[in-house]
Amino acid sequence: MEQNTNPPQHYTRTAVALHWLIAALVFAAVFMGWTMTEMAISPARLKTYNYHKWVGVTVLALALLRLVWRLTHRAPPLEKMPRWQQLVAHAGHGLLYVLMLAVPVSGWIYSNATGYRVVYLGKLPLPDLVGRDKALAERWHEVHEVLATVLVVLVALHVLAALQHHFLHKDNTLRRMLAWRRQGTPR
Ligand code: HEM
Ligand code: HEM
């Protein structure tokens, strides 16, 4: 059979589904992270901490899946833009991939260092990445907080860039991340 060598014009359904699912879960994790730390000690606070960890671990699993998908599939080439903007876009996307993995891993390490095992959905105990260690816990708390803040800032810039492409440049950038098409079907 003849091989199609043209680059794809849109993302696959898997890429689109993973992009928006992960985005929704990251927003939920950030919202819970910000609110739970301000709550009074209570069963509700403990519950929110657990939900935060489960949502975060789900992001980690989906981000790993997404990374594998990305490395084994071609993405559509960026819309026409100056070379420096292409470099910034690629670097930004690369950093988003790194942070989607690094933020949950840092939270996992922090939890273990404080002496808590992460039990996914209250059923599946995950392996401890480090032992209990107060000094380590303080350091990883800081790492988790800083990385999460960098992620929030980067996502804000990413959203602004997407909106700028859609409303100012009026190109296909946002549409192709929304399009629900099988690979190979025309625009
Ligand atoms: C996408 C994933 C995640 C995001 C965006 C995220 C974000 C945040 C944010 C914004 C905070 C508040 C920072 C602070 O004020 O201390 C926080 C706190 C926290 N996160 Fe995460 N997190 C994620 C995943 C995880 C995971 C997977 C775990 C553990 C398994 C975890 C454990 C914690 C804990 C224990 C705190 C509370 C720290 C404290 O008590 O001050 N996080 N997270
Ligand atoms: C936590 C939230 C988000 C994360 C982690 C994230 C991450 C990413 C990553 C890594 C890519 C590159 C995909 C690839 O080529 O493999 C991407 C593409 C894209 N994202 Fe997001 N995203 C988030 C939220 C959003 C939101 C809210 C919007 C819309 C306003 C958006 C719009 C887009 C668009 C339009 C693209 C396609 C860019 C292109 O093909 O040139 N993203 N996103």
Tab-separated table of C-alpha atoms and ligand atoms in Angstrom, residues 11 19-20 22-23 26-27 66 70 75 78 93 96-97 100 151 155 158-159 162-163 173-174 176-177, ligand 2:
chain	number	residue	atom	x	y	z
A	11	TYR	CA	-4.352	16.391	15.612
A	19	HIS	CA	-5.186	17.501	25.526
A	20	TRP	CA	-8.577	18.648	26.853
A	22	ILE	CA	-5.510	16.747	30.936
A	23	ALA	CA	-6.232	20.500	30.745
A	26	VAL	CA	-4.788	20.312	35.699
A	27	PHE	CA	-7.258	23.183	36.316
A	66	ARG	CA	0.242	11.376	25.783
A	70	ARG	CA	3.296	12.194	20.697
A	75	ALA	CA	1.851	16.403	14.879
A	78	LEU	CA	2.734	24.868	13.120
A	93	HIS	CA	5.005	22.882	24.321
A	96	LEU	CA	4.427	21.900	29.200
A	97	TYR	CA	5.121	18.187	28.630
A	100	MET	CA	2.771	17.753	33.258
A	151	LEU	CA	2.919	25.538	35.076
A	155	VAL	CA	-0.617	27.677	30.706
A	158	HIS	CA	-0.307	29.228	26.181
A	159	VAL	CA	-4.002	30.185	26.350
A	162	ALA	CA	-4.037	30.246	21.333
A	163	LEU	CA	-6.574	33.100	21.570
A	173	THR	CA	-4.280	26.815	15.445
A	174	LEU	CA	-7.215	26.557	17.872
A	176	ARG	CA	-7.286	22.011	14.743
A	177	MET	CA	-6.961	21.313	18.480
B	2	HEM	C1	-3.319	22.678	31.682
B	2	HEM	C2	-3.681	23.094	30.542
B	2	HEM	C3	-2.965	22.821	29.220
B	2	HEM	C4	-1.837	22.101	28.931
B	2	HEM	C5	-0.937	21.348	29.902
B	2	HEM	C6	-1.642	22.177	27.491
B	2	HEM	C7	-0.599	21.578	26.800
B	2	HEM	C8	-0.435	21.602	25.438
B	2	HEM	C9	0.654	20.970	24.700
B	2	HEM	C10	1.797	20.189	25.334
B	2	HEM	C11	0.441	21.182	23.378
B	2	HEM	C12	1.325	20.697	22.213
B	2	HEM	C13	0.690	19.510	21.578
B	2	HEM	C14	1.644	18.743	20.687
B	2	HEM	O1	2.045	19.254	19.645
B	2	HEM	O2	1.968	17.629	21.066
B	2	HEM	C15	-0.772	21.957	23.259
B	2	HEM	C16	-1.324	22.382	22.081
B	2	HEM	C17	-2.374	23.280	22.019
B	2	HEM	N1	-3.100	23.802	23.059
B	2	HEM	FE1	-2.880	23.368	24.996
B	2	HEM	N2	-2.662	22.927	26.945
B	2	HEM	C18	-3.483	23.339	27.971
B	2	HEM	C19	-4.617	24.108	27.883
B	2	HEM	C20	-5.047	24.726	26.732
B	2	HEM	C21	-6.179	25.627	26.633
B	2	HEM	C22	-7.081	26.054	27.795
B	2	HEM	C23	-6.240	26.013	25.320
B	2	HEM	C24	-7.215	26.956	24.629
B	2	HEM	C25	-7.542	28.112	24.957
B	2	HEM	C26	-5.192	25.323	24.598
B	2	HEM	C27	-4.966	25.409	23.262
B	2	HEM	C28	-4.039	24.676	22.547
B	2	HEM	C29	-3.915	24.706	21.113
B	2	HEM	C30	-4.748	25.546	20.166
B	2	HEM	C31	-2.869	23.835	20.766
B	2	HEM	C32	-2.351	23.514	19.352
B	2	HEM	C33	-1.155	24.323	19.021
B	2	HEM	C34	-0.679	24.062	17.626
B	2	HEM	O3	-0.981	23.052	17.049
B	2	HEM	O4	0.000	24.916	17.068
B	2	HEM	N3	-4.493	24.546	25.491
B	2	HEM	N4	-1.280	22.203	24.527
